[in-house]
Amino acid sequence: MRIVLIIAVAIAVPLGTIGLAVSLNYRAELRREAERGVIAEATATANLIDHHLTSLLATARATASLGQLRSYGDDARADQDQALREFATRLGSNTRLATFTLDGNRFATSNDTPSFNISAYQGFVTAVAGTQAWQVTRSLTTGRSGFYVLTPITASLSQPSQVIGVLGMGVELEDFDDIIDHPATKSPLNGVITFVIDDESNIVLDPGSVTSRPFWTNHSPKDWLRFPFGVIGNSGSVAFSLDGQAFIAGYSRIEQTRWAAVVAVPQTTIMASANRSTLIAILTGTFGAVVATLIGAWRVARIVRPLARIAEASRAFGSGDATVDLPEVGEADQELQDLIDAFRRMRWEIDSRTGERELAHARLEGALESLSAAMSEVEKSHRQVVQRERLHAIGQLASGISHDFNNSLSIIIGYCDTLIAHFPSRTDDARLVTLLTRIRDSAHDGSILVSRLRDFSKGAASPRQLRPLDLNAIIDHSRALALVHIEELHARGTPVSLVASLRSVPLVLGDASELGSALMNLILNAFDAMPNGGTLTIETERQARFVRLTVRDTGTGMSDETRQRCFEPYFTTKGANGTGIGLAMVYGVVARHGGTISVSREPDHGTQFEIHLLVSHDGDAEHVNPLELPLHPLTTVHERSA
Ligand SMILES: Nc1ncnc2c1ncn2[C@@H]1O[C@H](COP(=O)(O)OP(=O)(O)OP(=O)(O)O)[C@@H](O)[C@H]1O
Ligand SMILES: [Mg+2]
């Protein structure tokens, strides 16, 4: 919509401006024209009056030249009156004639009751010098009574007191109203008024009843019109206003008189057409704006809207909407159709490139996943290799020294036993017996360590033949052995219980002796972890190709570091009370069985070990004779020592 406004303004503003400029120029021109017009009319009127005066003068001269008027003595006045009366009759009813003496007194007149005031002509008469002929020009009276022309009668004067040949010729001023009102000078404009004023701004000729107009009756012409002829010259224009109405007036001075013809016109008369043109300009501007708005709306429908749709589609496409499309506009607007086609090509290309990129990205992610899986596999097998190597090294070491070291310990134990057997009766040797007992017990402990190391190394060094086994039977056997410990712990005030939840599971491939030993290690570790009592739970369950064995306690649990290192050989948190071989041995046994072992923290503290052993698919279960199962080394020692 903004574009419509822009187009409308773009068209309407210049149009309106041009219209206004034309209108203003027209107004100024009109005013100048009006001024020229009123001056011309005033000049025409002045010329007309001048012309009339000139013709009056000619008549007077002609009258004088008739020779009828000559110098007469005082006694001849009656004859002269008679003669003047006859001339006046010939010239017209309004014409008056008179003769004057040199001293300015009227001598003879055409009327019985002349309205001439002779004293008014003093100035002209004194211009006559001596008895010579003289030049008298025309003049006008200042009053309303009439208009007079004085002309010399060409004659030699014998005496100054004689009647001089001056003929005064007068007409009523009303005669001039007709002149002013003459069609030749009448303005075609409405409200135009023509009148004549003297040099004191008195209206002397008023044919159109100027002074009777309502607003002019309240004002003296002197209030509103001043004609300082000497300043503004013989013709020109002035503007004045009267009771709120503005006038433009032209004036022109009548030759050799103190009068000027004035033609005034109300400004509203002139400006009416200018106002019309202003209105036309405004209408033109408005029309232009309307047309521009329509054109704009048409363009919007035609171009801007499709463009906006393209922009909208681009935005939607940019925000991921791949389905966005544009309607056809067809050949009617080929450029727009080209634009839409270009948009579609762009979208198609971006689509295909995005598809390729996504594919590559997915491949890359797949590769990364495989890589990371491979890495963790490598890491796992690395850990296993390291663990296996460690176990192997320990096994080698243990098998090397255990035999000889055990022989040494057997000798120490044997001699101790012998000495203890020989001194029991000697009461004063009680201290000796105590010391010997301690030596023997320490040697026993060393022997236990050695035998555990041997067990450990035996397994690590020479893997046994695995056979199908009933895992539940092994667990039952271990449970029976553990009961001895449970009783002991109860006796020491540590309430420990053992719960076995054994499901019917398939046979597993294994070595009964090794598995029994491993399970016993887990059970004893659990008892150690429950110094204030608790429950040990043993479960079996089939899981796909495996049987899962779970050993769970409610003991102290492991720290993160312990959990990570517990399978390391010699890692113990029990100080002198532990060797750190137990879990390493369990790990070795499970690994040799092709199974897995993991340790986790229990939600309410405690620890859980999970062992997965492979299900056996061939043959019956090997009969497990509990007696053939090895006793756990510790158990053995305890039994022996008991
Ligand atoms: N059930 C358990 N709860 C808490 N900690 C345990 C548990 N089992 C093992 N551990 C931790 O793992 C360590 C290693 O156990 P491992 O059986 O290998 O050695 P040990 O028990 O310390 O000594 P020994 O050689 O006598 O078994 C233990 O010292 C103990 O800190
Ligand atoms: Mg242990």
XYZ file of C-alpha atoms and ligand atoms in Angstrom:
674
model
C 0.000 0.000 0.000
C 2.967 2.259 0.651
C 3.856 2.184 -3.034
C 0.348 3.398 -3.913
C 0.760 6.376 -1.654
C 4.188 7.135 -3.099
C 2.863 7.031 -6.640
C -0.178 9.136 -5.688
C 1.971 11.732 -3.969
C 4.515 11.651 -6.803
C 1.825 12.514 -9.303
C -0.449 14.709 -7.205
C 2.239 16.969 -5.754
C 3.712 18.177 -9.083
C 0.241 18.491 -10.558
C -1.033 20.482 -7.595
C 2.115 22.610 -7.520
C 1.888 23.394 -11.205
C -1.808 24.157 -10.835
C -1.172 26.423 -7.870
C 1.718 28.189 -9.590
C -0.384 28.716 -12.685
C -3.212 29.963 -10.538
C -1.014 32.370 -8.555
C 0.605 33.648 -11.724
C -2.804 34.016 -13.259
C -3.990 36.040 -10.256
C -1.008 38.373 -10.477
C -1.390 38.716 -14.206
C -5.087 39.339 -13.818
C -4.432 42.072 -11.299
C -1.857 43.712 -13.583
C -4.307 43.421 -16.440
C -7.046 44.985 -14.330
C -4.755 47.855 -13.387
C -3.868 48.439 -17.019
C -7.594 48.204 -17.890
C -8.793 50.778 -15.338
C -5.986 53.178 -16.303
C -6.945 52.810 -19.957
C -10.587 53.397 -19.168
C -9.775 56.432 -17.047
C -7.578 57.777 -19.830
C -10.351 57.218 -22.379
C -12.808 59.076 -20.176
C -10.343 61.931 -19.618
C -9.730 62.132 -23.381
C -13.424 62.206 -24.051
C -13.911 65.123 -21.656
C -10.867 66.839 -23.117
C -12.284 66.327 -26.558
C -15.607 67.862 -25.522
C -13.889 70.832 -23.956
C -11.842 71.320 -27.076
C -14.940 71.313 -29.207
C -16.567 73.815 -26.832
C -13.559 76.044 -27.189
C -13.753 75.751 -30.945
C -17.381 76.747 -30.786
C -16.543 79.718 -28.586
C -13.805 80.812 -30.912
C -16.050 80.447 -33.867
C -18.665 82.465 -32.081
C -16.150 85.168 -31.293
C -14.821 85.229 -34.811
C -18.239 85.913 -36.134
C -17.304 89.501 -35.447
C -20.590 90.063 -33.883
C -18.999 90.780 -30.603
C -16.974 93.803 -30.627
C -16.194 96.592 -28.278
C -19.189 98.413 -27.233
C -19.698 101.194 -24.856
C -21.797 100.776 -21.723
C -24.799 101.846 -23.665
C -24.470 98.974 -26.052
C -24.996 96.272 -23.392
C -28.621 95.723 -24.298
C -27.695 95.120 -27.911
C -24.982 92.750 -26.813
C -27.305 90.838 -24.515
C -29.567 90.454 -27.476
C -26.767 89.230 -29.699
C -25.502 86.721 -27.102
C -29.002 85.402 -26.572
C -29.343 84.744 -30.280
C -25.972 82.901 -30.373
C -26.804 80.877 -27.320
C -30.079 79.787 -28.841
C -28.230 78.604 -31.900
C -25.733 76.659 -29.815
C -28.250 74.875 -27.641
C -30.545 75.406 -24.680
C -27.896 74.614 -22.100
C -25.360 77.016 -23.517
C -24.728 80.298 -21.890
C -22.626 83.108 -23.247
C -21.263 86.209 -21.671
C -18.852 89.017 -22.354
C -16.646 90.622 -19.785
C -14.930 93.881 -19.240
C -11.215 94.117 -18.753
C -11.622 94.484 -15.036
C -13.400 91.184 -14.995
C -16.945 92.312 -14.703
C -19.507 90.702 -16.804
C -20.682 92.995 -19.475
C -23.334 91.144 -21.300
C -25.008 87.728 -20.998
C -27.236 85.463 -23.010
C -29.566 84.864 -20.086
C -31.783 87.124 -18.164
C -30.880 85.356 -14.984
C -27.411 84.117 -15.593
C -25.903 81.764 -13.090
C -22.398 82.981 -13.823
C -20.462 84.330 -10.952
C -18.213 86.774 -12.720
C -15.821 87.117 -9.906
C -14.788 83.565 -10.539
C -13.145 84.698 -13.751
C -11.014 87.399 -12.309
C -7.863 85.405 -12.805
C -8.460 85.020 -16.490
C -9.522 88.516 -17.134
C -6.533 90.155 -15.477
C -4.428 88.185 -17.829
C -5.581 90.575 -20.421
C -3.145 93.448 -20.646
C -3.784 96.899 -22.074
C -5.812 97.218 -25.185
C -4.060 94.363 -27.004
C -5.631 91.127 -28.051
C -4.788 88.323 -25.646
C -4.720 84.628 -25.249
C -7.210 82.994 -22.946
C -7.314 79.286 -22.529
C -10.151 77.283 -21.323
C -10.789 76.600 -17.726
C -13.279 74.990 -15.538
C -15.289 76.368 -12.754
C -14.866 74.864 -9.371
C -18.517 74.796 -8.520
C -21.291 72.589 -9.754
C -23.017 75.395 -11.595
C -21.443 75.033 -14.956
C -18.550 74.691 -17.243
C -17.089 77.688 -18.925
C -14.778 78.403 -21.690
C -13.261 81.816 -22.132
C -11.940 82.836 -25.494
C -10.677 86.151 -26.755
C -12.559 88.210 -29.180
C -9.928 89.422 -31.541
C -10.157 93.181 -31.445
C -8.092 96.202 -30.642
C -9.319 97.837 -27.535
C -9.556 101.609 -27.571
C -10.062 101.990 -23.811
C -9.561 99.565 -20.984
C -12.897 100.348 -19.480
C -14.588 99.355 -22.626
C -16.146 96.010 -23.029
C -13.489 93.679 -24.047
C -14.052 91.000 -26.510
C -14.003 88.112 -24.056
C -16.619 85.601 -24.611
C -17.507 83.282 -21.784
C -19.245 80.164 -22.844
C -20.786 77.816 -20.355
C -22.690 74.521 -20.232
C -24.287 72.740 -17.269
C -22.011 70.109 -15.645
C -24.736 67.492 -16.036
C -23.935 67.543 -19.745
C -20.629 65.903 -18.905
C -22.351 63.050 -17.054
C -23.508 61.837 -20.428
C -19.942 61.970 -21.674
C -18.671 59.825 -18.807
C -21.562 57.478 -19.217
C -20.794 57.189 -22.881
C -20.918 53.603 -24.219
C -17.420 54.068 -25.664
C -15.934 54.364 -22.213
C -18.242 52.114 -20.281
C -16.506 49.066 -18.833
C -17.994 45.681 -19.585
C -17.033 44.516 -16.065
C -19.632 44.380 -13.328
C -19.540 47.006 -10.606
C -17.213 49.406 -12.451
C -17.755 53.043 -11.566
C -16.491 56.139 -13.377
C -16.320 59.623 -11.912
C -14.287 62.824 -11.992
C -12.586 64.432 -9.048
C -10.702 67.661 -8.627
C -7.266 68.052 -7.103
C -8.779 68.130 -3.631
C -10.521 64.787 -4.136
C -13.947 66.400 -4.376
C -16.198 64.478 -6.698
C -17.184 66.961 -9.423
C -18.770 64.609 -11.934
C -20.705 61.596 -10.691
C -22.723 60.014 -13.457
C -23.102 56.630 -11.812
C -24.298 58.004 -8.484
C -21.043 57.084 -6.856
C -21.660 59.149 -3.815
C -25.098 57.700 -3.353
C -23.785 54.167 -2.832
C -24.499 53.029 0.729
C -20.915 52.844 1.895
C -19.755 55.941 0.055
C -22.505 58.116 1.504
C -20.921 57.638 4.943
C -17.531 58.784 3.777
C -16.243 61.890 2.149
C -14.219 60.966 -0.963
C -11.337 62.734 0.715
C -11.387 59.985 3.350
C -10.642 57.262 0.904
C -9.096 58.775 -2.170
C -6.180 61.124 -2.483
C -4.760 62.321 -5.750
C -1.599 64.215 -5.184
C -1.110 64.737 -8.930
C 2.257 66.311 -8.500
C 3.547 63.160 -6.827
C 1.993 60.304 -8.726
C 1.890 61.902 -12.160
C -0.891 62.334 -14.672
C -2.061 58.726 -14.763
C -1.721 55.534 -12.807
C -3.503 53.133 -10.519
C -4.227 53.020 -6.811
C -5.796 50.486 -4.503
C -8.121 51.488 -1.721
C -10.740 49.908 0.404
C -14.025 51.150 1.550
C -16.017 49.552 4.343
C -14.233 46.277 3.806
C -14.536 46.269 0.020
C -11.302 46.476 -1.917
C -11.080 48.495 -5.140
C -8.531 48.949 -7.844
C -8.772 52.348 -9.491
C -7.165 53.872 -12.568
C -6.977 57.652 -12.981
C -6.037 60.023 -15.753
C -5.738 63.806 -15.589
C -7.766 65.906 -17.972
C -5.470 68.176 -19.976
C -5.058 71.718 -18.720
C -7.566 71.244 -15.914
C -7.403 70.384 -12.252
C -9.626 67.401 -12.815
C -8.958 63.710 -13.201
C -11.158 60.942 -14.506
C -11.265 57.924 -12.187
C -12.389 54.379 -13.031
C -12.670 52.017 -10.041
C -13.450 48.318 -10.044
C -14.059 46.042 -7.013
C -11.293 43.451 -6.635
C -13.859 40.679 -6.161
C -15.035 41.291 -9.721
C -11.529 40.756 -11.084
C -10.606 37.936 -8.764
C -13.777 35.961 -9.330
C -12.186 34.397 -12.395
C -8.866 33.993 -10.566
C -10.696 32.168 -7.779
C -12.250 30.026 -10.429
C -8.804 29.161 -11.761
C -7.526 28.367 -8.234
C -10.479 26.069 -7.757
C -9.650 24.451 -11.072
C -6.026 23.994 -9.919
C -7.167 22.353 -6.685
C -9.597 20.145 -8.541
C -6.867 19.214 -11.008
C -4.559 18.252 -8.116
C -7.283 16.196 -6.424
C -8.191 14.559 -9.684
C -4.499 13.792 -10.258
C -4.244 12.257 -6.794
C -7.318 10.096 -7.364
C -6.028 8.968 -10.744
C -2.592 8.318 -9.223
C -4.156 6.260 -6.409
C -6.107 4.215 -8.926
C -3.004 3.721 -11.039
C -1.049 2.789 -7.891
C -3.711 0.304 -6.809
C -3.679 -1.182 -10.274
C 0.110 -1.482 -10.189
C -0.052 -3.037 -6.730
C -2.492 -5.633 -7.956
C -0.385 -6.215 -11.023
C 3.214 -6.097 -9.762
C 3.639 -5.332 -6.126
C 1.371 -8.084 -4.828
C 3.056 -10.848 -6.852
C 6.413 -9.399 -5.748
C 5.265 -9.469 -2.118
C 4.167 -13.085 -2.621
C 7.609 -13.934 -4.015
C 9.262 -12.216 -1.031
C 6.945 -14.084 1.368
C 7.673 -17.393 -0.354
C 11.433 -16.686 -0.177
C 11.143 -15.984 3.535
C 9.104 -19.150 4.144
C 11.570 -21.158 2.093
C 14.450 -19.589 4.025
C 12.805 -20.671 7.301
C 12.726 -24.240 6.126
C 9.332 -24.660 4.420
C 10.401 -26.709 1.411
C 6.836 -27.113 0.103
C 6.287 -23.415 -0.599
C 5.354 -22.547 -4.222
C 4.067 -19.577 -6.229
C 1.021 -19.356 -8.497
C 1.576 -18.849 -12.224
C 0.920 -15.384 -13.623
C 1.297 -16.504 -17.214
C 2.298 -14.547 -20.285
C 0.224 -11.527 -19.285
C 3.144 -10.419 -17.149
C 6.149 -12.134 -18.646
C 8.691 -10.393 -16.396
C 6.898 -11.558 -13.270
C 6.566 -15.058 -14.683
C 10.336 -15.045 -15.368
C 10.917 -14.005 -11.765
C 8.701 -16.815 -10.483
C 10.486 -19.313 -12.740
C 13.827 -18.068 -11.413
C 12.549 -18.517 -7.849
C 11.538 -22.083 -8.625
C 14.901 -22.880 -10.218
C 16.643 -21.449 -7.160
C 14.441 -23.490 -4.816
C 15.049 -26.661 -6.813
C 18.820 -26.145 -6.742
C 18.856 -25.369 -3.040
C 16.634 -28.412 -2.405
C 18.955 -30.751 -4.250
C 22.071 -29.271 -2.643
C 20.500 -29.454 0.795
C 19.595 -33.104 0.149
C 23.180 -33.891 -0.864
C 24.528 -32.102 2.147
C 22.156 -33.901 4.510
C 23.152 -37.231 3.001
C 26.835 -36.440 3.399
C 26.159 -35.281 6.932
C 24.312 -38.508 7.782
C 27.152 -40.552 6.305
C 29.667 -38.585 8.269
C 27.689 -39.075 11.457
C 27.445 -42.808 10.765
C 31.194 -42.962 10.185
C 31.799 -41.030 13.387
C 29.589 -43.415 15.337
C 31.396 -46.432 13.926
C 34.697 -44.770 14.680
C 33.718 -44.028 18.252
C 32.386 -47.598 18.693
C 35.611 -48.963 17.269
C 37.593 -46.680 19.556
C 35.766 -47.883 22.658
C 36.170 -51.472 21.449
C 39.889 -50.877 21.043
C 40.034 -49.278 24.459
C 38.148 -52.150 26.013
C 40.331 -54.790 24.424
C 43.384 -52.770 25.368
C 42.247 -52.799 28.982
C 41.595 -56.488 28.732
C 45.017 -57.168 27.221
C 46.697 -55.126 29.932
C 44.703 -56.914 32.607
C 45.489 -60.275 31.060
C 49.176 -59.409 30.792
C 49.251 -58.359 34.408
C 47.541 -61.541 35.481
C 49.908 -63.556 33.354
C 52.982 -61.828 34.824
C 51.697 -62.365 38.355
C 50.923 -65.958 37.473
C 54.462 -66.496 36.211
C 55.955 -64.939 39.297
C 53.676 -66.810 41.652
C 54.253 -70.195 40.030
C 57.999 -69.572 40.179
C 58.251 -68.834 43.855
C 55.209 -70.455 45.423
C 56.546 -74.008 45.504
C 59.880 -73.234 47.191
C 58.354 -70.527 49.389
C 55.644 -72.887 50.529
C 58.247 -75.514 51.375
C 60.018 -72.936 53.554
C 56.768 -72.001 55.235
C 55.854 -75.682 55.761
C 59.163 -76.215 57.537
C 58.571 -73.143 59.768
C 55.029 -74.277 60.527
C 56.202 -77.873 61.180
C 58.905 -76.789 63.620
C 56.552 -74.439 65.377
C 53.992 -77.181 65.796
C 56.697 -79.515 67.145
C 57.930 -76.918 69.631
C 54.425 -76.084 70.783
C 53.749 -79.802 71.231
C 56.845 -80.200 73.426
C 56.246 -77.305 75.765
C 52.568 -77.349 76.730
C 53.279 -78.786 80.223
C 55.734 -76.135 81.204
C 53.702 -73.421 82.692
C 56.534 -70.922 82.820
C 56.911 -71.335 79.101
C 53.462 -69.970 78.354
C 54.989 -66.897 76.846
C 57.206 -69.047 74.621
C 54.149 -70.993 73.461
C 52.348 -67.719 72.632
C 55.260 -66.490 70.559
C 55.578 -69.825 68.765
C 51.829 -69.783 68.031
C 52.164 -66.323 66.533
C 55.099 -67.451 64.350
C 53.093 -70.424 63.178
C 49.970 -68.311 62.426
C 52.005 -65.782 60.438
C 53.558 -68.616 58.521
C 50.006 -69.917 57.897
C 48.964 -66.532 56.552
C 51.985 -66.523 54.252
C 51.065 -70.037 53.213
C 47.502 -68.907 52.430
C 48.832 -66.068 50.284
C 51.141 -68.420 48.481
C 48.432 -70.959 47.846
C 46.079 -68.257 46.569
C 48.791 -67.004 44.303
C 49.296 -70.537 43.123
C 45.604 -71.000 42.473
C 45.597 -67.755 40.632
C 48.660 -68.601 38.596
C 47.492 -72.086 37.926
C 44.362 -70.796 36.275
C 46.122 -68.009 34.430
C 48.906 -70.206 33.216
C 46.986 -73.365 32.300
C 43.357 -72.919 31.303
C 41.243 -75.880 32.205
C 38.873 -77.865 30.073
C 35.389 -76.255 30.274
C 32.370 -78.518 30.639
C 28.571 -78.066 30.884
C 27.736 -77.143 34.490
C 24.696 -76.444 36.632
C 25.528 -72.999 38.013
C 22.769 -73.189 40.653
C 24.432 -76.301 42.140
C 27.734 -74.420 42.504
C 25.896 -71.534 44.174
C 24.236 -73.938 46.647
C 27.617 -75.366 47.552
C 29.145 -71.903 48.083
C 26.127 -70.907 50.156
C 26.676 -73.856 52.459
C 30.284 -72.807 52.959
C 29.272 -69.201 53.568
C 26.927 -70.242 56.364
C 29.943 -70.901 58.588
C 31.004 -67.270 58.137
C 27.506 -65.999 58.677
C 27.340 -67.792 61.996
C 30.670 -66.317 63.002
C 29.532 -62.823 62.064
C 26.289 -63.284 63.991
C 28.335 -64.373 66.979
C 30.309 -61.107 66.676
C 27.055 -59.150 66.616
C 26.974 -58.479 62.876
C 23.564 -59.517 61.518
C 24.267 -60.669 57.993
C 21.861 -62.718 55.883
C 22.197 -64.447 52.528
C 19.281 -64.707 50.121
C 19.485 -66.864 46.986
C 16.957 -66.355 44.226
C 17.806 -69.009 41.691
C 15.733 -69.492 38.570
C 15.827 -72.523 36.424
C 18.672 -71.780 34.080
C 20.382 -73.779 31.338
C 23.784 -75.321 31.792
C 26.777 -73.130 31.365
C 30.209 -73.935 30.019
C 32.681 -73.801 32.881
C 35.117 -75.141 35.413
C 33.297 -75.941 38.676
C 36.331 -75.449 40.886
C 37.267 -72.050 39.402
C 33.683 -70.761 39.383
C 33.130 -71.892 43.007
C 36.309 -70.130 44.065
C 35.312 -66.929 42.231
C 31.841 -66.941 43.819
C 33.322 -67.445 47.259
C 35.582 -64.401 46.727
C 32.541 -62.276 45.879
C 30.621 -63.553 48.930
C 33.508 -62.831 51.313
C 34.021 -59.337 49.833
C 30.336 -58.649 50.416
C 30.568 -59.729 54.077
C 33.607 -57.437 54.463
C 31.593 -54.546 53.009
C 28.782 -54.996 55.573
C 30.507 -54.410 58.946
C 27.187 -53.386 60.492
C 25.222 -56.213 58.961
C 23.083 -56.392 55.833
C 21.783 -58.684 53.144
C 23.647 -60.507 50.442
C 21.538 -61.590 47.481
C 22.563 -64.096 44.809
C 20.439 -64.454 41.662
C 20.577 -66.441 38.445
C 18.601 -65.780 35.303
C 18.812 -66.710 31.655
C 19.567 -63.891 29.249
C 19.713 -64.957 25.582
C 22.926 -66.956 25.091
C 24.000 -66.284 28.638
C 23.149 -67.087 32.213
C 23.411 -64.066 34.381
C 24.763 -64.421 37.910
C 24.152 -61.444 40.197
C 25.826 -60.951 43.571
C 24.427 -57.920 45.397
C 25.029 -56.544 48.873
C 23.702 -53.676 50.979
C 27.146 -52.699 52.237
C 29.278 -49.573 52.123
C 29.606 -49.549 48.344
C 32.639 -48.457 46.342
C 34.091 -45.064 45.599
C 34.484 -44.216 41.913
C 38.209 -44.903 42.023
C 37.708 -48.260 43.767
C 35.107 -49.259 41.224
C 37.495 -48.453 38.397
C 40.479 -50.228 39.937
C 38.942 -53.105 41.945
C 39.878 -55.739 39.337
C 43.541 -54.698 39.363
C 45.781 -57.301 41.015
C 46.974 -56.157 44.498
C 44.498 -53.319 44.614
C 42.951 -53.334 48.072
C 41.432 -50.832 50.450
C 41.726 -53.211 53.375
C 45.379 -52.522 54.135
C 47.094 -55.470 55.851
C 43.800 -57.369 55.954
C 43.565 -57.669 52.179
C 45.821 -58.821 49.391
C 43.920 -57.378 46.434
C 44.020 -60.684 44.605
C 40.379 -61.762 45.089
C 38.657 -59.733 42.359
C 41.660 -60.045 40.011
C 41.233 -63.793 40.295
C 37.434 -63.542 39.725
C 38.077 -61.400 36.642
C 40.625 -63.967 35.324
C 38.208 -66.864 35.862
C 35.323 -65.110 34.095
C 37.590 -64.061 31.225
C 38.818 -67.614 30.758
C 35.169 -68.757 30.608
C 34.527 -66.321 27.739
C 32.097 -64.417 29.968
C 31.873 -60.834 31.200
C 31.863 -59.236 34.612
C 30.778 -55.753 35.609
C 30.389 -53.890 38.841
C 27.880 -51.162 39.620
C 26.761 -49.036 42.495
C 23.365 -49.916 43.970
C 20.716 -47.210 44.338
C 20.567 -47.544 48.163
C 24.294 -47.972 48.466
C 25.894 -51.323 48.323
C 27.511 -53.019 45.343
C 26.343 -55.321 42.596
C 28.450 -57.664 40.491
C 26.994 -59.102 37.305
C 28.586 -62.076 35.606
C 27.448 -63.441 32.256
C 28.451 -66.994 31.400
C 27.862 -68.711 28.059
C 25.079 -71.274 27.879
C 26.327 -74.743 26.982
C 24.670 -76.407 24.007
C 26.199 -79.809 24.085
C 25.916 -82.735 26.448
C 24.533 -83.174 29.906
C 25.596 -81.381 32.928
C 28.755 -82.541 34.492
C 27.885 -83.990 37.788
C 29.188 -81.672 40.410
C 30.307 -83.444 43.499
C 30.489 -80.883 46.279
C 33.327 -82.726 47.821
C 35.342 -82.403 44.697
C 34.826 -78.693 44.642
C 37.792 -76.849 46.053
C 37.165 -75.088 49.274
C 37.858 -71.420 49.216
C 41.426 -70.908 50.372
C 40.375 -68.784 53.297
C 37.721 -71.250 54.268
C 40.232 -74.009 54.033
C 42.657 -72.183 56.242
C 40.028 -71.398 58.786
C 38.902 -74.953 58.869
C 42.398 -76.107 59.178
C 43.180 -73.699 61.872
C 40.022 -74.527 63.745
N 31.263 -56.112 47.784
C 32.162 -55.111 47.905
N 31.754 -53.960 48.478
C 32.630 -52.921 48.600
N 33.904 -52.961 48.190
C 34.372 -54.099 47.639
C 33.512 -55.196 47.454
N 34.231 -56.169 46.822
C 35.463 -55.664 46.655
N 35.567 -54.444 47.130
C 36.712 -53.532 47.084
O 37.625 -54.075 46.113
C 38.897 -54.234 46.646
C 39.573 -55.386 45.960
O 38.917 -56.567 46.317
P 39.698 -57.867 46.283
O 38.767 -58.932 46.666
O 40.392 -57.970 45.018
O 40.771 -57.627 47.405
P 40.553 -57.624 48.968
O 39.238 -58.151 49.276
O 40.902 -56.310 49.424
O 41.651 -58.609 49.450
P 41.602 -60.184 49.265
O 42.758 -60.497 48.416
O 41.708 -60.710 50.606
O 40.347 -60.517 48.609
C 38.613 -54.393 48.088
O 39.729 -54.013 48.857
C 37.443 -53.493 48.366
O 37.876 -52.197 48.565
Mg 38.551 -60.036 48.578
